[in-house]
Amino acid sequence: MTVSASAEIAQDTILVGIGASPGIAIARSHLLNRARVGGIERRILPTEVDAEIATFRAAVDKSKAQLLEVKGQAADQHAEHLYIIDTHLLILEDQLLINDTIELIHSELLNAEGALGRTLRRLRQVFDSIGDEYLRERRSDIDSVGDRLMRNLLGEIRESLESLTGQAIVVAHDLSPADTMQMDRSKVIGFVTDVGGRTSHTAILARSLIIPAVVGLENVTTQVSSGEPMIIDGTTGTVILNPSPATFREYLARKQRYDYLEKELYAYRELPAVTLDGHHVALRGNVELADDIAAARTQGVEGIGLFRTEFLFMAAGEPPSEEEQYRAYRAAVETMAPHPVTIRTLDVGGDKFVPELNLLDEANPVMGLRAVRFSLKEGTLFRTQLRAIMRASAHGKVRIMFPMISGVAEIRACRRLVEKARQELAEEGIPVGPLALGIMVETPAAVLLADVMAREVDFFSVGTNDLIQYCLAIDRGNEHVAYLYEPLHPAVLRALQRVCYAARHAGIEVSICGEMAGEQLYALVLIGLGFSELSMNPAAIPRVKRLMRQANVAETRELLDRLLQLPTAAEVVAVLEAEMSRRYPQIFDFSHP
Ligand code: PEP
Ligand code: MG
């Protein structure tokens, strides 16, 4: 890359956001000029209304063009097929669909996909209430046209990314987890966004994909246009626009150093995860995509502690069938043998939006019909997933994990469905292996009831990303309150202590699979608390293992006791940082930003 002075941006303009995925990237920017957020409703500014309407109209035109093309190809087929296409074309002319959506963009200041989502839901309700069977069945045409329109609206980011010819740093208002998942890693070497927090799923995916990223920059999209030279440091959350030759050279050297240290850490992959005094803690991997499982193995994981199955649903155009899921789970189990694979049942909602699942339009989706609540309500999807997981258990060690449990009744409801599926499979002569059933502890209710819940399950896995969010009442994806999202808050430490105590007392395994588990600063605190398993982004394993192998469990408990006495998160952080840099000066250096 040549470093050229930009006309508008002062040399070495520094922006500071939230370091979401470590590493340094140096390239030109590629601005995604609109904020497509995976179908999620978003308020827009009055000045954005015209552009939003134009985007919606473009999606309508594109949908019509696609249908006409299909019609052309199908011209020699049965008349009924052509009739369906004509019906769909007519729906695309329908004033109720088009005008209502445009009106909502206008009057409610909604983004195009949010407005379209509302119009479609309204239309579906109208069709559902119609007595006439023939007309009621026309609802499926609305669904089909609605899906096409939505895909064309959301497809914009994908198309823009596909048009990339060389390597670039993507600059976007926001990226949905689905957009991030589909990035071509050979071209997108980093990204920065206006919104987001460290544990938003887009950030989690960036770490998984090993793409340096900075989020929560608030207005980077208004400061950068495409083709500007820029540097991002995902470790510190720093972005440098229009770097001077000196800064460019400095970051190139930093990048080389970072890459060299990463390679050095490879050596730890094969070593056992034991402390100096011989205490073993299983280090497992969190994976989002079935394809990542083989890669996780190469990082020295002892199994998968969290398989986020919702990404299978995001990747497909429609919910994957039992057979497709079975194949994915079975491959995971076989790749990981003899280690276990912890398969978490569908955890949609919040920032994980899957258009095909018709999630409700909720004012507060993070506290809405998400995760296990959604699965229990949508019985068929849940049954299909449970059957697929249970079939995979015949091929290796499987643990089923239910997300967002907030009461014993939910555990029992899940268990009943597992037993029902077991019976059905037995009647069909399909083998099922031994299964461990566990829950994610990520609501304050689950913490307070940990002793009771421990009697109902085989293991706990603490989802600190959500637990911190619900415990401290901080939206994990909101950059404005990111400063309050404190994993070492005394309330969080006490919650973790309580969960570990309950698990130990009941003799069940207790794991942690939130992002805290992969931060080396917290590793000894978590070992001191008594977690028997830490599950993390596989790339973080060598670092955590290196530290573990230099620690002593008795010392970690002493350290924990000291931290538990402190009244504020800031004091806990200060004492922990001082202690870690005193004990491991080669690893921890907090003197630089
Ligand atoms: C968590 O909440 O900590 C967790 C691991 O689940 P997710 O990040 O997918 O919500
Ligand atoms: Mg969670």
XYZ file of C-alpha atoms and ligand atoms in Angstrom:
604
model
C 0.000 0.000 0.000
C 1.282 3.482 -0.750
C 0.605 6.104 1.851
C -1.054 9.134 0.343
C -2.335 12.192 2.125
C -6.129 12.368 2.125
C -7.703 15.666 1.163
C -10.113 15.848 4.103
C -8.653 13.746 6.882
C -5.749 15.168 8.868
C -2.708 12.954 8.962
C -2.635 10.455 11.824
C -6.216 11.071 12.923
C -6.744 8.721 15.845
C -10.135 7.272 16.746
C -10.630 5.110 19.799
C -13.316 2.468 20.028
C -13.645 -0.968 21.585
C -11.028 -3.545 20.634
C -13.239 -6.434 19.481
C -10.749 -8.789 17.900
C -6.970 -8.536 18.382
C -4.333 -7.977 15.737
C -3.303 -5.189 13.401
C -4.607 -4.599 9.890
C -3.235 -2.038 7.443
C -5.167 -1.470 4.212
C -7.515 0.854 2.407
C -11.052 1.307 3.632
C -14.162 -0.074 2.000
C -17.210 1.818 3.204
C -20.520 0.024 3.372
C -22.537 3.151 2.981
C -25.741 1.912 4.478
C -26.638 0.397 7.775
C -28.092 -3.024 7.049
C -28.461 -4.757 10.364
C -29.637 -8.247 9.594
C -33.320 -7.336 9.419
C -33.390 -5.619 12.778
C -35.485 -2.520 13.260
C -33.544 0.676 13.570
C -34.611 4.288 13.830
C -33.294 6.485 11.063
C -32.767 10.213 10.810
C -35.263 12.322 8.811
C -32.411 13.038 6.386
C -32.079 9.312 5.689
C -35.729 8.745 4.737
C -35.326 9.309 0.979
C -32.317 7.007 0.714
C -34.134 4.337 2.719
C -37.203 4.524 0.447
C -34.964 4.363 -2.624
C -33.288 1.248 -1.234
C -36.655 -0.343 -0.605
C -37.837 0.459 -4.140
C -34.602 -0.951 -5.555
C -35.246 -4.197 -3.643
C -38.789 -4.331 -5.065
C -37.459 -3.780 -8.600
C -34.797 -6.394 -8.108
C -37.359 -8.889 -6.836
C -39.553 -8.247 -9.900
C -36.595 -8.694 -12.241
C -35.700 -11.985 -10.547
C -39.269 -13.257 -10.859
C -39.460 -12.275 -14.517
C -36.235 -14.134 -15.120
C -37.609 -17.227 -13.397
C -40.774 -16.875 -15.450
C -38.720 -16.722 -18.659
C -36.861 -19.876 -17.690
C -40.083 -21.623 -16.701
C -42.018 -20.632 -19.831
C -42.151 -24.183 -21.099
C -43.398 -25.540 -17.784
C -46.873 -26.072 -16.413
C -49.252 -23.163 -16.429
C -49.742 -23.415 -12.656
C -46.081 -22.529 -12.066
C -46.399 -19.480 -14.233
C -49.559 -18.600 -12.382
C -47.719 -18.624 -9.047
C -45.005 -16.349 -10.436
C -47.671 -13.990 -11.765
C -49.325 -13.964 -8.347
C -46.004 -13.050 -6.769
C -45.456 -10.287 -9.303
C -48.908 -8.941 -8.469
C -48.109 -8.954 -4.763
C -45.056 -6.850 -5.555
C -47.426 -4.260 -7.049
C -49.757 -4.418 -4.068
C -50.345 -1.031 -2.519
C -50.818 -2.518 0.943
C -47.349 -3.982 0.833
C -45.486 -1.214 -0.959
C -47.232 1.918 0.249
C -47.570 0.778 3.846
C -43.863 0.022 4.030
C -42.943 3.382 2.534
C -45.391 5.075 4.878
C -43.781 3.391 7.890
C -40.308 4.483 6.797
C -41.696 7.991 6.566
C -43.931 8.288 9.583
C -42.112 6.035 12.068
C -38.597 6.811 10.826
C -37.891 3.108 10.432
C -35.179 1.521 8.323
C -36.435 -0.286 5.216
C -36.153 -3.847 6.528
C -37.729 -2.897 9.852
C -40.662 -1.270 8.045
C -41.002 -4.198 5.651
C -40.930 -6.626 8.586
C -43.811 -4.796 10.256
C -45.897 -4.628 7.071
C -45.394 -8.331 6.428
C -46.401 -9.260 9.948
C -49.543 -7.165 9.612
C -50.437 -8.782 6.283
C -49.853 -12.274 7.678
C -52.196 -11.523 10.565
C -54.886 -10.382 8.122
C -54.530 -13.585 6.093
C -54.512 -15.775 9.201
C -57.832 -14.330 10.303
C -59.574 -14.987 6.975
C -62.236 -17.707 7.140
C -61.940 -18.738 3.494
C -59.449 -21.584 3.198
C -58.355 -20.725 -0.328
C -57.570 -17.143 0.588
C -55.895 -18.204 3.831
C -53.545 -20.350 1.834
C -52.435 -17.335 -0.137
C -50.502 -16.413 2.984
C -47.685 -18.637 1.788
C -47.379 -16.403 -1.287
C -46.978 -13.388 0.961
C -44.307 -15.285 2.911
C -42.456 -16.187 -0.209
C -42.514 -12.668 -1.678
C -41.667 -11.186 1.721
C -38.648 -13.479 2.083
C -37.415 -12.569 -1.379
C -37.764 -8.847 -0.698
C -36.045 -9.136 2.661
C -33.190 -11.145 1.186
C -32.716 -8.538 -1.508
C -32.637 -5.771 1.078
C -30.181 -7.611 3.282
C -28.174 -8.877 0.335
C -26.780 -5.416 -0.220
C -23.855 -5.881 2.145
C -22.986 -9.227 0.671
C -22.972 -7.804 -2.830
C -20.861 -4.876 -1.780
C -18.364 -7.241 -0.162
C -18.363 -9.515 -3.184
C -17.381 -6.570 -5.365
C -14.097 -6.158 -3.447
C -11.165 -6.688 -5.755
C -8.284 -6.496 -3.259
C -7.718 -6.551 0.479
C -9.606 -3.950 2.487
C -10.742 -2.888 5.925
C -14.529 -2.762 5.956
C -16.087 0.328 7.540
C -19.769 -0.082 8.432
C -22.385 1.370 10.718
C -23.059 -2.161 11.897
C -22.582 -5.687 10.633
C -24.906 -8.492 11.533
C -23.377 -11.813 12.625
C -24.678 -13.245 9.321
C -22.806 -10.577 7.313
C -19.617 -11.206 9.267
C -19.920 -14.932 8.826
C -19.977 -14.572 5.057
C -16.945 -12.331 4.744
C -14.222 -13.508 2.415
C -11.235 -13.629 4.738
C -8.746 -13.304 1.928
C -10.200 -9.860 1.140
C -11.659 -8.485 4.358
C -8.604 -8.225 6.601
C -10.245 -6.110 9.271
C -13.391 -4.175 10.044
C -14.581 -1.236 12.077
C -18.126 -0.274 13.027
C -19.972 2.647 14.582
C -21.929 0.464 16.986
C -21.387 -2.706 18.999
C -19.704 -3.990 22.124
C -16.990 -6.510 22.895
C -19.388 -9.376 23.421
C -21.812 -8.625 20.601
C -21.969 -11.648 18.294
C -20.323 -9.762 15.468
C -17.292 -9.204 17.732
C -17.322 -12.843 18.846
C -17.315 -13.975 15.219
C -14.452 -11.636 14.323
C -12.346 -13.286 17.029
C -13.325 -16.699 15.739
C -12.436 -15.766 12.192
C -9.217 -14.095 13.440
C -10.075 -10.793 11.737
C -8.823 -7.719 13.657
C -11.808 -5.496 14.482
C -12.695 -2.327 16.363
C -16.351 -1.649 17.188
C -18.306 1.084 18.964
C -16.508 3.967 17.193
C -19.855 5.849 17.079
C -19.296 7.808 13.858
C -16.467 6.285 11.872
C -18.763 5.921 8.836
C -19.139 9.697 8.667
C -15.372 10.230 8.760
C -14.148 7.749 6.195
C -14.988 7.101 2.587
C -13.858 4.184 0.452
C -10.248 3.920 -0.598
C -8.652 5.797 2.336
C -5.503 4.336 3.874
C -6.080 3.264 7.452
C -4.650 1.187 10.284
C -6.633 -0.653 12.911
C -5.324 -2.157 16.110
C -7.970 -4.542 17.402
C -6.030 -5.193 20.603
C -6.180 -1.599 21.833
C -9.279 -0.464 19.929
C -7.310 2.205 18.034
C -8.002 3.300 14.468
C -5.608 5.600 12.603
C -6.883 7.397 9.540
C -4.539 8.719 6.891
C -1.389 7.436 8.618
C 1.865 9.325 8.113
C 4.823 7.362 6.727
C 6.328 7.221 10.255
C 3.104 5.821 11.776
C 2.770 3.394 8.917
C 6.297 2.065 9.560
C 5.676 1.865 13.314
C 2.496 -0.194 12.894
C 4.063 -2.408 10.301
C 6.760 -3.252 12.863
C 4.082 -3.778 15.572
C 2.162 -6.053 13.259
C 5.237 -8.131 12.522
C 5.939 -8.410 16.262
C 2.342 -9.409 16.981
C 2.333 -12.035 14.229
C 5.673 -13.394 15.455
C 4.415 -13.730 19.055
C 1.266 -15.463 17.826
C 3.404 -18.036 16.048
C 5.512 -18.565 19.154
C 2.350 -19.359 21.104
C 1.632 -22.241 18.755
C 4.096 -24.280 20.790
C 1.560 -24.420 23.648
C -1.121 -26.082 21.589
C 0.108 -29.584 22.207
C 1.068 -29.194 25.879
C -1.276 -30.387 28.660
C -3.493 -27.780 30.310
C -2.220 -28.239 33.857
C -1.032 -25.857 36.530
C 2.399 -26.112 38.149
C 0.827 -28.088 41.000
C -0.754 -30.570 38.591
C -4.344 -29.280 38.522
C -6.041 -29.917 35.167
C -8.676 -27.618 33.711
C -10.204 -28.695 30.392
C -9.719 -25.992 27.774
C -12.461 -26.343 25.202
C -13.459 -24.464 22.087
C -16.453 -22.297 21.244
C -17.456 -22.694 17.622
C -20.049 -21.029 15.471
C -19.737 -22.936 12.220
C -19.420 -26.643 11.618
C -16.395 -25.842 9.414
C -14.535 -24.353 12.399
C -14.448 -27.628 14.284
C -11.484 -29.118 12.467
C -9.611 -25.803 12.863
C -10.412 -25.813 16.595
C -8.770 -29.200 16.904
C -5.503 -27.810 15.626
C -5.469 -25.283 18.506
C -5.305 -28.118 21.021
C -8.910 -27.995 22.296
C -10.119 -30.797 24.553
C -13.531 -30.876 22.955
C -16.153 -28.256 22.192
C -17.627 -26.438 25.182
C -20.102 -24.441 23.119
C -21.393 -25.149 19.634
C -23.563 -22.138 18.781
C -26.005 -24.000 16.524
C -27.987 -20.897 15.570
C -25.289 -20.097 13.018
C -26.321 -23.217 11.085
C -29.721 -21.590 10.838
C -28.280 -18.224 9.795
C -26.173 -19.738 7.053
C -29.066 -21.526 5.400
C -31.927 -19.934 3.465
C -34.399 -21.991 5.504
C -34.131 -23.898 8.792
C -31.859 -26.920 8.246
C -33.663 -30.278 8.190
C -33.135 -33.010 10.803
C -30.859 -34.811 8.347
C -28.744 -31.714 7.642
C -28.377 -30.969 11.328
C -27.607 -34.595 12.123
C -24.820 -34.594 9.539
C -23.317 -31.387 10.968
C -23.475 -32.614 14.587
C -22.205 -36.058 13.722
C -19.233 -34.579 11.837
C -18.447 -32.410 14.874
C -18.647 -35.352 17.245
C -16.497 -37.570 15.059
C -13.895 -34.850 14.493
C -13.615 -34.235 18.227
C -13.522 -37.849 19.413
C -12.635 -38.888 22.081
C -13.471 -35.457 23.492
C -17.041 -34.279 24.107
C -19.021 -31.823 22.002
C -21.423 -29.564 23.863
C -24.236 -28.731 21.489
C -26.280 -25.760 22.543
C -29.837 -25.780 21.273
C -30.992 -22.879 19.152
C -30.261 -19.536 20.798
C -31.875 -16.983 18.517
C -33.087 -13.544 19.402
C -31.217 -10.531 20.729
C -28.622 -9.650 18.088
C -28.891 -13.084 16.452
C -31.595 -12.522 13.914
C -32.651 -15.261 11.525
C -35.199 -13.847 9.038
C -36.501 -17.313 8.131
C -37.653 -18.013 11.698
C -40.180 -15.158 11.754
C -39.096 -13.937 15.172
C -41.586 -11.636 16.805
C -41.394 -7.899 16.494
C -40.567 -7.172 20.131
C -39.862 -3.902 21.882
C -37.139 -5.556 23.920
C -35.878 -8.630 22.079
C -33.023 -9.322 24.506
C -35.629 -10.040 27.168
C -38.163 -11.463 24.771
C -39.132 -14.757 23.233
C -35.551 -15.869 22.621
C -33.333 -18.905 23.144
C -34.982 -21.787 25.022
C -38.228 -19.851 25.329
C -38.487 -19.684 21.549
C -37.592 -23.385 21.191
C -40.191 -24.465 23.744
C -42.843 -22.410 21.993
C -41.869 -23.535 18.490
C -42.176 -27.211 19.342
C -41.481 -28.613 15.872
C -38.159 -26.857 15.342
C -37.041 -27.943 18.805
C -38.087 -31.548 18.275
C -36.188 -31.644 14.974
C -33.050 -30.272 16.591
C -33.222 -32.584 19.601
C -33.666 -35.612 17.357
C -30.673 -34.571 15.228
C -28.457 -34.050 18.290
C -29.575 -37.296 19.894
C -28.869 -39.241 16.712
C -25.360 -37.741 16.636
C -24.816 -38.991 20.194
C -24.551 -42.525 18.822
C -21.220 -41.487 17.266
C -19.370 -39.939 20.198
C -19.669 -37.935 23.394
C -22.486 -35.409 23.210
C -23.688 -32.953 25.810
C -26.907 -31.028 25.177
C -27.034 -27.546 26.609
C -30.101 -25.320 26.936
C -29.614 -21.535 26.738
C -31.172 -18.741 28.848
C -32.754 -20.978 31.458
C -34.564 -18.912 34.062
C -36.389 -21.560 36.061
C -36.577 -25.256 36.919
C -39.842 -25.571 34.979
C -37.958 -24.864 31.753
C -35.374 -27.540 32.541
C -38.104 -30.061 33.172
C -39.942 -29.088 29.985
C -36.711 -29.606 28.011
C -36.079 -32.939 29.702
C -39.580 -34.128 28.862
C -38.992 -33.329 25.203
C -35.663 -35.142 25.245
C -37.361 -38.202 26.736
C -40.129 -38.033 24.159
C -37.600 -37.828 21.322
C -35.668 -40.738 22.870
C -38.831 -42.850 22.854
C -39.666 -41.945 19.273
C -36.149 -42.746 18.109
C -36.202 -46.053 19.985
C -39.499 -46.968 18.303
C -37.952 -46.135 14.945
C -34.952 -48.315 15.787
C -32.518 -45.358 15.619
C -29.640 -45.615 18.112
C -28.953 -42.917 20.717
C -25.782 -42.793 22.835
C -25.336 -41.647 26.436
C -26.229 -37.982 26.791
C -25.321 -35.377 29.372
C -27.902 -32.613 29.808
C -26.877 -29.205 31.062
C -27.876 -25.587 31.149
C -26.316 -22.261 30.507
C -26.290 -20.135 33.600
C -26.838 -16.681 32.191
C -29.756 -15.172 34.053
C -29.639 -13.869 37.630
C -32.507 -16.293 38.368
C -30.301 -19.254 37.446
C -27.548 -17.936 39.736
C -29.887 -17.486 42.667
C -31.374 -20.932 42.109
C -28.066 -22.625 41.251
C -28.297 -25.069 44.169
C -31.783 -26.171 43.121
C -30.953 -26.308 39.422
C -27.796 -28.321 40.072
C -29.996 -31.204 41.200
C -31.770 -31.228 37.856
C -28.850 -31.316 35.398
C -25.511 -32.950 34.672
C -23.534 -29.751 34.166
C -23.583 -25.972 34.248
C -21.934 -23.680 31.780
C -21.858 -20.015 32.701
C -22.588 -17.673 29.801
C -20.944 -14.581 31.189
C -21.708 -12.510 28.085
C -25.384 -12.586 28.939
C -24.971 -13.018 32.671
C -23.046 -9.731 32.909
C -25.651 -8.091 30.696
C -28.581 -9.219 32.855
C -26.795 -8.946 36.173
C -25.574 -5.376 35.642
C -28.486 -4.361 33.364
C -26.077 -3.375 30.579
C -26.935 -4.082 26.939
C -23.901 -6.049 25.757
C -24.105 -4.620 22.236
C -24.552 -0.959 23.184
C -21.403 1.121 22.798
C -22.827 3.925 24.979
C -22.852 1.764 28.091
C -19.861 -0.388 27.183
C -17.841 1.346 29.923
C -20.212 -0.190 32.487
C -19.885 -3.708 31.102
C -17.440 -4.914 33.741
C -16.627 -8.629 33.953
C -14.785 -8.030 37.242
C -17.675 -6.192 38.884
C -17.966 -7.500 42.463
C -21.549 -8.589 41.734
C -20.351 -10.714 38.822
C -17.558 -12.280 40.875
C -20.020 -13.180 43.610
C -22.441 -14.634 41.078
C -19.669 -16.830 39.658
C -18.618 -17.879 43.144
C -22.151 -18.890 44.000
C -22.581 -20.957 40.842
C -19.258 -22.767 41.351
C -20.116 -23.481 44.963
C -23.520 -24.956 44.047
C -22.009 -27.104 41.290
C -19.238 -28.394 43.545
C -21.696 -29.165 46.290
C -23.909 -31.146 43.892
C -20.918 -32.859 42.294
C -21.627 -31.635 38.768
C -19.214 -30.095 36.277
C -19.088 -26.346 35.968
C -17.765 -24.612 32.928
C -17.606 -21.062 31.680
C -18.184 -20.407 27.994
C -18.633 -16.625 27.881
C -15.877 -14.450 26.436
C -14.353 -14.031 29.911
C -12.981 -17.560 29.639
C -10.651 -16.601 26.790
C -9.155 -13.479 28.416
C -5.823 -14.319 29.941
C -6.226 -11.569 32.534
C -9.152 -13.458 34.061
C -7.821 -16.990 33.671
C -6.365 -17.393 37.159
C -9.411 -15.823 38.802
C -11.608 -18.391 37.043
C -9.347 -21.264 38.053
C -9.363 -19.965 41.629
C -13.160 -19.918 41.557
C -13.116 -23.635 40.749
C -14.261 -23.879 37.138
C -13.435 -27.349 35.843
C -13.620 -26.269 32.219
C -12.974 -23.046 30.324
C -14.470 -22.856 26.857
C -13.280 -20.125 24.542
C -12.553 -18.997 21.035
C -9.998 -21.681 20.041
C -7.411 -19.064 19.012
C -7.267 -17.912 22.660
C -6.309 -21.336 24.001
C -2.506 -21.151 23.640
C -2.386 -17.870 25.606
C -4.560 -19.128 28.447
C -2.658 -22.399 28.567
C 0.718 -20.638 28.720
C -0.460 -18.742 31.778
C -2.059 -21.743 33.465
C 1.146 -23.697 33.159
C 2.985 -21.028 35.144
C 0.368 -20.805 37.917
C -0.358 -22.558 41.141
C -3.925 -23.268 42.270
C -3.272 -22.329 45.895
C -2.017 -18.926 44.720
C -5.042 -18.391 42.486
C -7.301 -18.932 45.520
C -5.367 -16.410 47.582
C -5.627 -13.912 44.767
C -9.360 -14.545 44.472
C -9.884 -14.059 48.204
C -8.217 -10.667 47.968
C -10.301 -9.636 44.970
C -13.553 -10.701 46.609
C -12.947 -8.186 49.412
C -12.877 -5.210 47.048
C -15.974 -3.022 46.658
C -15.624 -1.725 43.080
C -14.769 -3.160 39.682
C -12.060 -0.513 39.240
C -10.304 -1.677 42.408
C -10.550 -5.312 41.378
C -9.055 -4.488 37.975
C -6.258 -2.404 39.520
C -5.244 -5.106 42.010
C -5.476 -7.878 39.433
C -3.449 -5.986 36.838
C -0.776 -5.058 39.383
C -0.572 -8.632 40.606
C -0.432 -10.170 37.144
C 2.248 -7.815 35.869
C 4.274 -8.426 39.053
C 4.026 -12.212 38.695
C 4.279 -12.484 34.905
C 6.104 -9.390 33.624
C 6.844 -10.983 30.240
C 3.154 -11.571 29.612
C 1.400 -8.578 31.150
C 2.468 -5.041 30.498
C -0.206 -2.465 31.261
C 2.081 0.525 30.875
C 1.228 0.989 27.151
C -2.208 1.660 25.682
C -22.939 -16.112 26.807
O -23.998 -15.490 26.909
O -21.958 -15.927 27.547
C -22.770 -17.123 25.755
C -21.704 -17.884 25.721
O -23.726 -17.206 24.796
P -23.908 -16.159 23.618
O -22.679 -15.287 23.581
O -24.065 -16.916 22.352
O -25.124 -15.411 24.013
Mg -25.792 -16.148 25.912
